[in-house]
Short mmCIF file of C-alpha atoms and ligand atoms in Angstrom, two decimals:
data_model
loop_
_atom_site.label_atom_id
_atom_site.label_comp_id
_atom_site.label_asym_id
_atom_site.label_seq_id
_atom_site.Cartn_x
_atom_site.Cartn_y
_atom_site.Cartn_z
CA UNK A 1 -1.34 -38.49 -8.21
CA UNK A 2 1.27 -36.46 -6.52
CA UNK A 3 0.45 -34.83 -3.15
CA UNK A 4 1.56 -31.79 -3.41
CA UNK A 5 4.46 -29.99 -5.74
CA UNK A 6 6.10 -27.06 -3.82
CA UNK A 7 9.65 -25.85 -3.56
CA UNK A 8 10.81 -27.43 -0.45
CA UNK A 9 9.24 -28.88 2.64
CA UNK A 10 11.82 -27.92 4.67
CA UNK A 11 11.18 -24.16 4.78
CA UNK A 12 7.62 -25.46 6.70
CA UNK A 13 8.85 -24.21 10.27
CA UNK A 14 9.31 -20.58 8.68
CA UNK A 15 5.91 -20.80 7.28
CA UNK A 16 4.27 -21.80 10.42
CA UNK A 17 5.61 -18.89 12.18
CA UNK A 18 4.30 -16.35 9.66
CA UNK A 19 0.87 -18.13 9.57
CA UNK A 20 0.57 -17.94 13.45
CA UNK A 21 1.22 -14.34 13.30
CA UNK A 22 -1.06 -13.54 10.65
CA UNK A 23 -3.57 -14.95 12.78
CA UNK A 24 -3.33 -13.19 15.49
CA UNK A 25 -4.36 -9.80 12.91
CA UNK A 26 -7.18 -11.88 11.40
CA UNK A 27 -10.04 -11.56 13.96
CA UNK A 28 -13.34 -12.05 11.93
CA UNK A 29 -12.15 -15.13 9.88
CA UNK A 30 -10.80 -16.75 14.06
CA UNK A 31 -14.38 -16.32 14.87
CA UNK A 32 -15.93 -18.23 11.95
CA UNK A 33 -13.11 -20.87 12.05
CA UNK A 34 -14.72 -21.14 15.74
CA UNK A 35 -18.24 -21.55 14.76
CA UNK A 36 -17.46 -23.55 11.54
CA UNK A 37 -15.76 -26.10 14.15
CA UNK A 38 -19.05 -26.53 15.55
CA UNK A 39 -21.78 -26.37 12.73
CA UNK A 40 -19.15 -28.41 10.08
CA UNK A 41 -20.84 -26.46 7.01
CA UNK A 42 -18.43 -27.75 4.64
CA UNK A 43 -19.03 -31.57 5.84
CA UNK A 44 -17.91 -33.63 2.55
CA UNK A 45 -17.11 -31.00 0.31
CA UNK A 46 -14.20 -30.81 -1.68
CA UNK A 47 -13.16 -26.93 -2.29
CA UNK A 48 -10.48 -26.41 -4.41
CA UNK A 49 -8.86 -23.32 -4.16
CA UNK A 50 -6.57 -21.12 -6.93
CA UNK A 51 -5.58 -18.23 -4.34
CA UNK A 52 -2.58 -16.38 -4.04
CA UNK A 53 -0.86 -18.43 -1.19
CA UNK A 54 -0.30 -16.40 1.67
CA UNK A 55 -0.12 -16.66 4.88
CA UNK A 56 -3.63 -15.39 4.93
CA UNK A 57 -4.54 -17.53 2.60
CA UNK A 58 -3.33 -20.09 4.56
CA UNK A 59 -5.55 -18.74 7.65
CA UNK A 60 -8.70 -19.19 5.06
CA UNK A 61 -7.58 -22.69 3.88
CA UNK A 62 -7.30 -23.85 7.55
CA UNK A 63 -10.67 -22.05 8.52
CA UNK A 64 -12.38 -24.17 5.22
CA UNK A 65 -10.80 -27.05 6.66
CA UNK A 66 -12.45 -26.47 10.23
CA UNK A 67 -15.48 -26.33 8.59
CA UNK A 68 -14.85 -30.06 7.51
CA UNK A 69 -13.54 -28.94 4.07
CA UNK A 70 -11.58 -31.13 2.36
CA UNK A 71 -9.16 -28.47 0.33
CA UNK A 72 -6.74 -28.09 -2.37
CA UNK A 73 -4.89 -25.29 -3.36
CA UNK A 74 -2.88 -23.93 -5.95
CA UNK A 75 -1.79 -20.37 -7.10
CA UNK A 76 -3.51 -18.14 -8.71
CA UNK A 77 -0.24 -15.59 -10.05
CA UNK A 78 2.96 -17.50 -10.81
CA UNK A 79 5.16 -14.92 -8.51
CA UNK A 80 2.58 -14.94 -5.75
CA UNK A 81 3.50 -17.96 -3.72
CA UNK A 82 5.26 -17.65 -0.38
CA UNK A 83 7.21 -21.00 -0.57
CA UNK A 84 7.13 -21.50 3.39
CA UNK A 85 3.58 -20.88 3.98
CA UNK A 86 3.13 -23.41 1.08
CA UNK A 87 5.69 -25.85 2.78
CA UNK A 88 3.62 -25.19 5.86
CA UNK A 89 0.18 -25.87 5.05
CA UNK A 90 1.72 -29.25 3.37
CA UNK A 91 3.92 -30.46 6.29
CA UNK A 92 1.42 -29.47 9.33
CA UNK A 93 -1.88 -29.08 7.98
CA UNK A 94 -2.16 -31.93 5.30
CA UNK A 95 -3.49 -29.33 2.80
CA UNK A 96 -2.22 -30.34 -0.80
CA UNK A 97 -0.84 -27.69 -2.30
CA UNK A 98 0.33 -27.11 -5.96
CA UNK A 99 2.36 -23.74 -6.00
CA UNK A 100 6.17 -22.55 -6.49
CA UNK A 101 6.98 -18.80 -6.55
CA UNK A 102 8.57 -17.98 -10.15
CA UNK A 103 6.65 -21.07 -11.72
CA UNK A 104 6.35 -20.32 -15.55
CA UNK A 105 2.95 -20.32 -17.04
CA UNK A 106 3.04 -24.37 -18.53
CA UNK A 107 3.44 -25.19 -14.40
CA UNK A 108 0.85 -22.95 -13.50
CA UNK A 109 -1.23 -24.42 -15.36
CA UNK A 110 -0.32 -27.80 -14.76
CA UNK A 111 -0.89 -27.07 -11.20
CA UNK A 112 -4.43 -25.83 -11.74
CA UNK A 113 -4.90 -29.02 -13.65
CA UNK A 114 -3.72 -31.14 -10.73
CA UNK A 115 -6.01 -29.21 -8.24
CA UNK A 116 -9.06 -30.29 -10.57
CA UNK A 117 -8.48 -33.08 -10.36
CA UNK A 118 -9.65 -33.69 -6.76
CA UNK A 119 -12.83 -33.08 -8.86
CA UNK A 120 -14.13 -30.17 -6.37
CA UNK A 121 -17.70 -29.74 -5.28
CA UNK A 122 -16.65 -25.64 -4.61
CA UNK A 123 -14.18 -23.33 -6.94
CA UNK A 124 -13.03 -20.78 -5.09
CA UNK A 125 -10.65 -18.37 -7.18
CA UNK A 126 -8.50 -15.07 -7.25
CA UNK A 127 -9.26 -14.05 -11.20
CA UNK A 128 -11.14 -16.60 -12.46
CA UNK A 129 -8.72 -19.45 -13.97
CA UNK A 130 -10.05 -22.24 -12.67
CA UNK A 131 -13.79 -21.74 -13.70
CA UNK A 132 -12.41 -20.79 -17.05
CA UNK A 133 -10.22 -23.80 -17.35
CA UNK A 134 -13.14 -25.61 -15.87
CA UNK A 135 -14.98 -24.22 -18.93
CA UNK A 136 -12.86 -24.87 -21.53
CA UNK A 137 -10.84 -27.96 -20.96
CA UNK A 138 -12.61 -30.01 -17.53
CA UNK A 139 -16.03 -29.83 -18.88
CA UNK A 140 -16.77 -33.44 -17.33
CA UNK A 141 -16.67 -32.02 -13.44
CA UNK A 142 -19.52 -29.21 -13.95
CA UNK A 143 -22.47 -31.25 -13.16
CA UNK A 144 -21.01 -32.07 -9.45
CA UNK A 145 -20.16 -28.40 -8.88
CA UNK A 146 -22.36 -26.30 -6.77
CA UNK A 147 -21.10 -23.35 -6.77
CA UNK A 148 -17.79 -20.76 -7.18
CA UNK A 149 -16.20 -17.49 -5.25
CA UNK A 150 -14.37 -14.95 -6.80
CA UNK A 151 -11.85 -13.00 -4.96
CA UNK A 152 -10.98 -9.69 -6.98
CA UNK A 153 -12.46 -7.07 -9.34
CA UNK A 154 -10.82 -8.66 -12.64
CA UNK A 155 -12.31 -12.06 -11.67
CA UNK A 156 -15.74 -10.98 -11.71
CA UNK A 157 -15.51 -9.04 -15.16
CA UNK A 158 -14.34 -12.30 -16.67
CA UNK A 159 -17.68 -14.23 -15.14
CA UNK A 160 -20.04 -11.52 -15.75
CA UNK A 161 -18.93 -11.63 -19.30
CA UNK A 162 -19.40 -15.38 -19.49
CA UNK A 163 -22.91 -15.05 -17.86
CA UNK A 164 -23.79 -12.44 -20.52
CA UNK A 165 -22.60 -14.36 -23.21
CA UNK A 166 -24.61 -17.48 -21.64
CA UNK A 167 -21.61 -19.76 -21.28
CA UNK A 168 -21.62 -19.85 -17.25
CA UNK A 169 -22.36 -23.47 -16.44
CA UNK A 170 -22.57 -22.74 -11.97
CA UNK A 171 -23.71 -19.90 -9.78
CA UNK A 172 -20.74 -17.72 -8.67
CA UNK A 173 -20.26 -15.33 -5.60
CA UNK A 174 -18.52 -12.22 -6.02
CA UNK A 175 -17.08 -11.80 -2.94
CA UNK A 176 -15.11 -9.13 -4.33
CA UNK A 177 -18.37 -6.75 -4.63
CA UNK A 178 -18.95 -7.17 -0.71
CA UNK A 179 -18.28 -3.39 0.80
CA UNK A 180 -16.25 -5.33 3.68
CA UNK A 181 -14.08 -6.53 0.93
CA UNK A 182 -13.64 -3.78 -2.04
CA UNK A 183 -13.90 -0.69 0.14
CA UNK A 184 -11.11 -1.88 2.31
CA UNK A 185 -9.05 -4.34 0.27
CA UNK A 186 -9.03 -2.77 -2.60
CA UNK A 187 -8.36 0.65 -1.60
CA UNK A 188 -6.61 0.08 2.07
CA UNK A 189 -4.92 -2.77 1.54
CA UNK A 190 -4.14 -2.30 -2.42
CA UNK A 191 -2.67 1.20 -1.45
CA UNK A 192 -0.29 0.02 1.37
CA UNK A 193 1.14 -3.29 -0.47
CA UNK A 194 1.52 -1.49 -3.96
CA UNK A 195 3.88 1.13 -2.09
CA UNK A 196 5.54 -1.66 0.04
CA UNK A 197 6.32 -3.75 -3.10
CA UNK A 198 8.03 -0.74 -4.87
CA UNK A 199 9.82 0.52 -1.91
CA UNK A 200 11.04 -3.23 -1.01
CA UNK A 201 12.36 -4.00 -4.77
CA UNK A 202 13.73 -0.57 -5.09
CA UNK A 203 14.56 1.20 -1.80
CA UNK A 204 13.47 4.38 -3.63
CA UNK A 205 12.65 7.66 -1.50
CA UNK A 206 8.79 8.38 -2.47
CA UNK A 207 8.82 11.97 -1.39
CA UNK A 208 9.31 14.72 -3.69
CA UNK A 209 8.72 11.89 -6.71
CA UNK A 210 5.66 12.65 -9.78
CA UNK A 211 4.27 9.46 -8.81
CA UNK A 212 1.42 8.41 -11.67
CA UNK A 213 -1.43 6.15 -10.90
CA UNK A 214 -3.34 4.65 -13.76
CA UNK A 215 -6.64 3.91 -12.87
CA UNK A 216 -8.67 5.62 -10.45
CA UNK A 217 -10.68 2.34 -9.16
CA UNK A 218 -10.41 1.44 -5.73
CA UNK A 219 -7.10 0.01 -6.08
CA UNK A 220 -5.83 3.31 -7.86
CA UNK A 221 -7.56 5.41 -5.12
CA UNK A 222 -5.60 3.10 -2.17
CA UNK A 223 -2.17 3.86 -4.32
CA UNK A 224 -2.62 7.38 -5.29
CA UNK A 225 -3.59 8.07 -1.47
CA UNK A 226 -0.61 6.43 0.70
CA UNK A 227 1.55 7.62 -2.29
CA UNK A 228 0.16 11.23 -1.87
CA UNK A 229 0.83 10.01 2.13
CA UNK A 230 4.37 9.16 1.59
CA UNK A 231 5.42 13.21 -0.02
CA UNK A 232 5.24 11.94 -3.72
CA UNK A 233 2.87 14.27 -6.24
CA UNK A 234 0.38 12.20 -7.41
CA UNK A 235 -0.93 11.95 -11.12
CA UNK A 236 -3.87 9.96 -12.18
CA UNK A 237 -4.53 8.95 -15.45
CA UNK A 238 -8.17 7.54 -16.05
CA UNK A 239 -10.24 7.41 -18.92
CA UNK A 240 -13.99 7.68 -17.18
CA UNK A 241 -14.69 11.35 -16.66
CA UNK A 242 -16.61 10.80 -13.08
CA UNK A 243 -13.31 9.28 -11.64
CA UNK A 244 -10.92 11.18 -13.69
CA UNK A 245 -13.51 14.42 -11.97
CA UNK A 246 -13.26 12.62 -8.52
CA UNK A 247 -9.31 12.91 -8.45
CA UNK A 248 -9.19 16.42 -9.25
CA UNK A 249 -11.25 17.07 -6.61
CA UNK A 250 -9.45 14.40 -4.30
CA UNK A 251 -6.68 17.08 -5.33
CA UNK A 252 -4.53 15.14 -7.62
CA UNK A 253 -3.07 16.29 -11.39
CA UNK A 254 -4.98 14.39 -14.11
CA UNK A 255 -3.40 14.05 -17.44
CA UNK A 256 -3.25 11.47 -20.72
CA UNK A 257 -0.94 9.03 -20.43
CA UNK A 258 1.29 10.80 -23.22
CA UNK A 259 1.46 13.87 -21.34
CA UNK A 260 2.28 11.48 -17.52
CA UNK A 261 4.90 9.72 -19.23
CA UNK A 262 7.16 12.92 -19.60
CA UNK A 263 6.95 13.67 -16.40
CA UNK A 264 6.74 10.68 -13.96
CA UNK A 265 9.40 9.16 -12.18
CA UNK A 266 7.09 6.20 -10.91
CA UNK A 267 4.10 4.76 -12.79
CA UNK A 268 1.47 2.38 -11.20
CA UNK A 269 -0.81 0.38 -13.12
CA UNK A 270 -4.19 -0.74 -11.78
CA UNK A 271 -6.46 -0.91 -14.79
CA UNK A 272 -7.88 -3.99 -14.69
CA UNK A 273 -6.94 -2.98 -19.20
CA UNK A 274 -4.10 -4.25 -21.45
CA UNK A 275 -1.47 -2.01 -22.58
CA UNK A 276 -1.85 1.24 -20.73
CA UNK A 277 1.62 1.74 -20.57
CA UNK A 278 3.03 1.20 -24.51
CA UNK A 279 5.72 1.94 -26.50
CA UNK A 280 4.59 5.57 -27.29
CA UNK A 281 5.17 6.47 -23.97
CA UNK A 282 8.04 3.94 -22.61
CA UNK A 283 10.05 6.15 -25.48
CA UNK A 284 9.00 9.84 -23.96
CA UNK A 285 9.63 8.52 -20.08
CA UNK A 286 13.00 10.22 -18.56
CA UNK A 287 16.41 8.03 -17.72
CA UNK A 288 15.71 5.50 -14.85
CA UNK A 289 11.72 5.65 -14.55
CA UNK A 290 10.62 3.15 -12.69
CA UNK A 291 7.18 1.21 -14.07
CA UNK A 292 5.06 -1.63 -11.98
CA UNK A 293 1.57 -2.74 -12.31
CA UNK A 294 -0.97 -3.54 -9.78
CA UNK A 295 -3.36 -4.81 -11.54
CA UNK A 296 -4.40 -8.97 -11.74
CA UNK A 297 -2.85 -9.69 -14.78
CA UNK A 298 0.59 -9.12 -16.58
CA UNK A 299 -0.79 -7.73 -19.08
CA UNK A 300 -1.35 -3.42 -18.50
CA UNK A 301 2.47 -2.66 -19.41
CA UNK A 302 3.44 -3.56 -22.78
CA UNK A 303 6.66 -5.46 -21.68
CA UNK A 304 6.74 -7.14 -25.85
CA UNK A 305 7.11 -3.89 -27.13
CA UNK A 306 9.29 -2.58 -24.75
CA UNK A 307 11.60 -5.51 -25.71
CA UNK A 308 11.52 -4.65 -29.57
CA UNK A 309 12.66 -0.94 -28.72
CA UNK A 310 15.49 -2.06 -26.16
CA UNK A 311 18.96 -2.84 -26.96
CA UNK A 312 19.75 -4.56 -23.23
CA UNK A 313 18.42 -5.55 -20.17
CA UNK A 314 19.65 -7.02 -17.08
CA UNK A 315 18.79 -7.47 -13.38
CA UNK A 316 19.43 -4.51 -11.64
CA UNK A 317 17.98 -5.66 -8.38
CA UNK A 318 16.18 -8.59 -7.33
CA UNK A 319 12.49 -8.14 -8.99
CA UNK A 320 14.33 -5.00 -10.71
CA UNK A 321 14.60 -5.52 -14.82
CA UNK A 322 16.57 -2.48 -16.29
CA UNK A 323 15.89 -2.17 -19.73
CA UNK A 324 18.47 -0.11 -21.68
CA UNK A 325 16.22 1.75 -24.25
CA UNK A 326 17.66 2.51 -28.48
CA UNK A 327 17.34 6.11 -27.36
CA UNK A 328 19.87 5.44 -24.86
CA UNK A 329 18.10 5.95 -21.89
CA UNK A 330 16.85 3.09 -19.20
CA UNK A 331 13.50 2.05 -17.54
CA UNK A 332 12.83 -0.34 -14.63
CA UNK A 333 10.33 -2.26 -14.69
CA UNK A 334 9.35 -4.15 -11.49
CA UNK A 335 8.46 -8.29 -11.12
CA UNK A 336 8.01 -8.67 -14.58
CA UNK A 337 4.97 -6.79 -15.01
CA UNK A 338 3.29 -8.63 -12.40
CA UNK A 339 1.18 -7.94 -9.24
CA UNK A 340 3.87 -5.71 -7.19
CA UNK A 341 2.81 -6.09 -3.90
CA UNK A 342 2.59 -10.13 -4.02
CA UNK A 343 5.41 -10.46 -6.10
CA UNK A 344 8.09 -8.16 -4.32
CA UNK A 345 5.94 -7.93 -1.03
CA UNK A 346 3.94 -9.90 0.78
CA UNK A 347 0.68 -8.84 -0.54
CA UNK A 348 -2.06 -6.87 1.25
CA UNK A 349 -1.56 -7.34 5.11
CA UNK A 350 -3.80 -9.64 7.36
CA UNK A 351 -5.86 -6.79 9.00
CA UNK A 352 -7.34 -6.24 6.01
CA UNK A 353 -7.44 -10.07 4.27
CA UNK A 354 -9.56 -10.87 7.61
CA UNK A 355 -12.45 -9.21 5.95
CA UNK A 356 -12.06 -10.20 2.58
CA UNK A 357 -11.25 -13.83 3.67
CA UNK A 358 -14.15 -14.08 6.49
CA UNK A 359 -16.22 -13.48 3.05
CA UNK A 360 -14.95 -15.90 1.19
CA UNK A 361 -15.30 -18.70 4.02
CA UNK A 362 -19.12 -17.12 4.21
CA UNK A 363 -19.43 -17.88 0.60
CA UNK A 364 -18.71 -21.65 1.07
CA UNK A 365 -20.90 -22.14 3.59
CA UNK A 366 -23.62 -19.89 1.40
CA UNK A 367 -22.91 -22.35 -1.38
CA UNK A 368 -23.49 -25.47 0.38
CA UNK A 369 -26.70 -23.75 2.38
CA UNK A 370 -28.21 -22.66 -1.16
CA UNK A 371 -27.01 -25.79 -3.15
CA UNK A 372 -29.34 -26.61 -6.25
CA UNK A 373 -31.59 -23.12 -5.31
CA UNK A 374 -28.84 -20.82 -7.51
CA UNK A 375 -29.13 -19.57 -11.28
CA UNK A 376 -26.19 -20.16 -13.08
CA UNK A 377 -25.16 -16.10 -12.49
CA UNK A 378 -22.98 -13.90 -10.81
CA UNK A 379 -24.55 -13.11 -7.36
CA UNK A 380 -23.19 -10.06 -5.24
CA UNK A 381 -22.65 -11.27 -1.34
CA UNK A 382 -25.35 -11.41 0.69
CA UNK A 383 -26.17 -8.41 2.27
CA UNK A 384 -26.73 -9.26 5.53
CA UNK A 385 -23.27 -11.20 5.64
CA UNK A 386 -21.13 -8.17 4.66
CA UNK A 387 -22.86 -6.19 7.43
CA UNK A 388 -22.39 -8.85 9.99
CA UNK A 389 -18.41 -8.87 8.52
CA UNK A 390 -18.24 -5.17 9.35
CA UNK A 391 -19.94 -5.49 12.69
CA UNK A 392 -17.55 -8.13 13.96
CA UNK A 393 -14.31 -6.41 12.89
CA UNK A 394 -15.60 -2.97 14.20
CA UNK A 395 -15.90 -5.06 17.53
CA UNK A 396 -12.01 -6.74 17.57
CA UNK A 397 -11.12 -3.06 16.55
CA UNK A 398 -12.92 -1.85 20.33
CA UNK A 399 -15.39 0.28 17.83
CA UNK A 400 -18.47 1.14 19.28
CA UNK A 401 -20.51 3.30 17.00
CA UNK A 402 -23.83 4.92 17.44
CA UNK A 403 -27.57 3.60 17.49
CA UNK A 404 -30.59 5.01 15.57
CA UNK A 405 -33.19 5.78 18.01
CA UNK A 406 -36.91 4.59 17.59
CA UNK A 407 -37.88 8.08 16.35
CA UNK A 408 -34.89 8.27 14.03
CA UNK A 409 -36.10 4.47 12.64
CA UNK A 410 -39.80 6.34 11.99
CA UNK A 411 -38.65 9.63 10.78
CA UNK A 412 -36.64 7.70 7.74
CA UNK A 413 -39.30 5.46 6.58
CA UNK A 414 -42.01 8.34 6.74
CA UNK A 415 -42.70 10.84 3.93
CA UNK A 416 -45.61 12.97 5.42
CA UNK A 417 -42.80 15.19 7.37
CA UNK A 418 -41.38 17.67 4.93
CA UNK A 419 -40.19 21.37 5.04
N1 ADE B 501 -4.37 -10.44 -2.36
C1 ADE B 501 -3.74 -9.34 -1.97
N2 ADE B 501 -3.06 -9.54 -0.84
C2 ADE B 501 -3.23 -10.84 -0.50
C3 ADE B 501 -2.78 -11.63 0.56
N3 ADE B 501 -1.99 -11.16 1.51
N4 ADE B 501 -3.17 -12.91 0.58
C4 ADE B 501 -3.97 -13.39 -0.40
N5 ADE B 501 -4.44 -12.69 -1.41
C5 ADE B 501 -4.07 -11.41 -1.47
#
């Protein structure tokens, strides 16, 4: 078996250099990486990992390891992959790794095959590929898994709908449904790499733009709030009445997608859907709108259809595709459809992964802790853990916050006090 497959070794030194610095941002996940020295939690377990590979990924992967992890990772987007954090986790850390940035779908799959088979004892994924491909084509290496993490909000749709449907064969984590994760990835970190993705691939000035979310999730809420931040009006277009009611209130316009596409100059998807953004309204968008999605998959801008109705398109900028419409007039789509802010950024920044990332290294070591005592379900973090999470980064952050006194403790577990 091949070691690794990246794009080149030599860009390792680079990579090392970003990873350091990450660290220094990632607080929480130094602490655990401290204690999992110590206690070894992940003592002879094989975790294989389909993450996007980031230099905070990388932080996680070396944390795992710490914990006496042996790990493998591969990507979990095929534009996601920083090729010198990669490099680096291969050349100094002896982490296999199985990612190139711009790898088409065939290697990313190959890649996730080549991760399985280390034959892992812990799955530990960013949307759910590997347990599905674990499901449908690696049947053979269930009965030695204990257990699976899921990073983001897509993910744990897909494995929800396979425990429904009674096809889950291992217990899963849904790290993603921690509040020290959604609340703050999602929304925080979400908001601040969607803009940085558009503004990197397109230099555009935000202020002054009709800048249309779609989606009013916690992703949508980040975007629609740094956007409203950066001088842009802000249009949400959502399809559940209490959010679509929540961002009227949060003062934003809400409209149908047929009425947003007439006006916007910039449209954000961050659905978690397919096809919000279709041929109907690609032909009613003005000259040189500029379209991007958010979400976890390529799939919430209809980029086939948008093909059929186009006479050109060419590379206007790097991650920039201008499509030159029949009607004559052009749209942009940014990296192809696919997650802006890891594709044309660097994804959400470290601050915030430290949180998200402390979880998932507190899911492993759940795993392992619980091993054989699980259903074969989607369990929510523990509570406890995503409290401790949000204790220790108010701490690094030199947050002290107020106590409950004794009588405040009685008063809100008593009922005989009233009016
Ligand atoms: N998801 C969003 N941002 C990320 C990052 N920086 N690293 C890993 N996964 C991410």
């Amino acid at each position: 078996m091949e070691k690794y497959d990246i794009k080149n070794l030599q860009l390792a030194k680079s990579g090392k250099k970003k990873i350091d610095w990450a660290e220094k941002q990632m607080p929480v996940l130094r602490l655990i990486r401290q204690e999992f020295i110590k206690t070894k939690p992940l003592k002879n377990i094989t975790l294989a990992a389909c993450l996007h590979i980031t230099t905070e990924t990388a932080n996680l992967l070396l944390t795992l390891k710490a914990g006496g992890a042996f790990v493998v990772a591969c990507a979990s987007n095929p534009l996601s992959t920083q090729d010198d954090t990669a490099a680096a986790l291969v050349k100094y850390y002896k982490i296999p790794v199985y990612a190139i940035k711009g790898e088409t779908n065939k290697i990313y799959y190959k890649h996730i095959n080549s991760v399985l088979a280390y034959k892992p004892d812990i799955t530990m994924d960013d949307g759910a590929d590997l347990v599905s491909t674990i499901h449908k084509t690696h049947r053979n290496l269930i009965p030695k898994i204990i257990g699976g993490s899921e990073e983001t909000t897509t993910g744990v749709i897909r494995l929800k709908a396979m425990a429904e449907k009674g096809v889950l064969s291992y217990p899963i984590i849904a790290v993603n449904n921690a509040k020290t994760k959604h609340f703050f990835d999602n929304r925080y970190g979400t908001g601040q790499s969607t803009i940085d993705g558009i503004i990197r691939a397109t230099n555009i000035l935000l202020a002054g733009l009709n800048f249309v979310v779609c989606g009013y999730g916690w992703c949508g809420r980040g975007i629609a709030m740094r956007a409203h931040g950066a001088g842009s009006n802000v249009i949400i277009v959502e399809t559940d009445a209490i959010r679509a009611l929540e961002a009227k209130m949060d003062g934003f316009s809400v409209m149908p997608m047929s009425k947003a596409a007439e006006i916007g100059d910039v449209f954000v998807t961050a659905t978690g859907n397919i096809n919000v953004i279709r041929k109907e309204h690609f032909l009613k968008m003005k000259d040189g709108a500029i379209v991007a999605n958010s979400g976890h998959f390529n799939v919430e801008i209809d980029l086939l259809n948008l093909e059929k109705i186009s006479e050109t398109k060419k590379e206007a900028r790097p991650f920039v595709i201008e499509y030159k419409l029949n009607n004559g007039k052009t749209i942009n789509v940014l990296a192809e459809g696919r997650l802006v802010n890891l594709s044309a950024a660097e994804g959400h920044p470290a601050s915030v992964m430290d949180m998200s990332f402390a979880n998932q290294a507190k899911a492993a070591e759940y795993l392992v802790k619980m091993k054989g005592k699980l259903e074969k379900k989607v369990y929510d973090m523990p509570e406890h853990i995503d409290k401790k999470i949000a204790e220790l980064k108010l701490k690094s952050l030199g947050v002290e916050i107020e106590k409950l006194t004794l009588e405040q403790k009685k008063y809100l577990t008593s009922w005989e006090e009233g009016t």
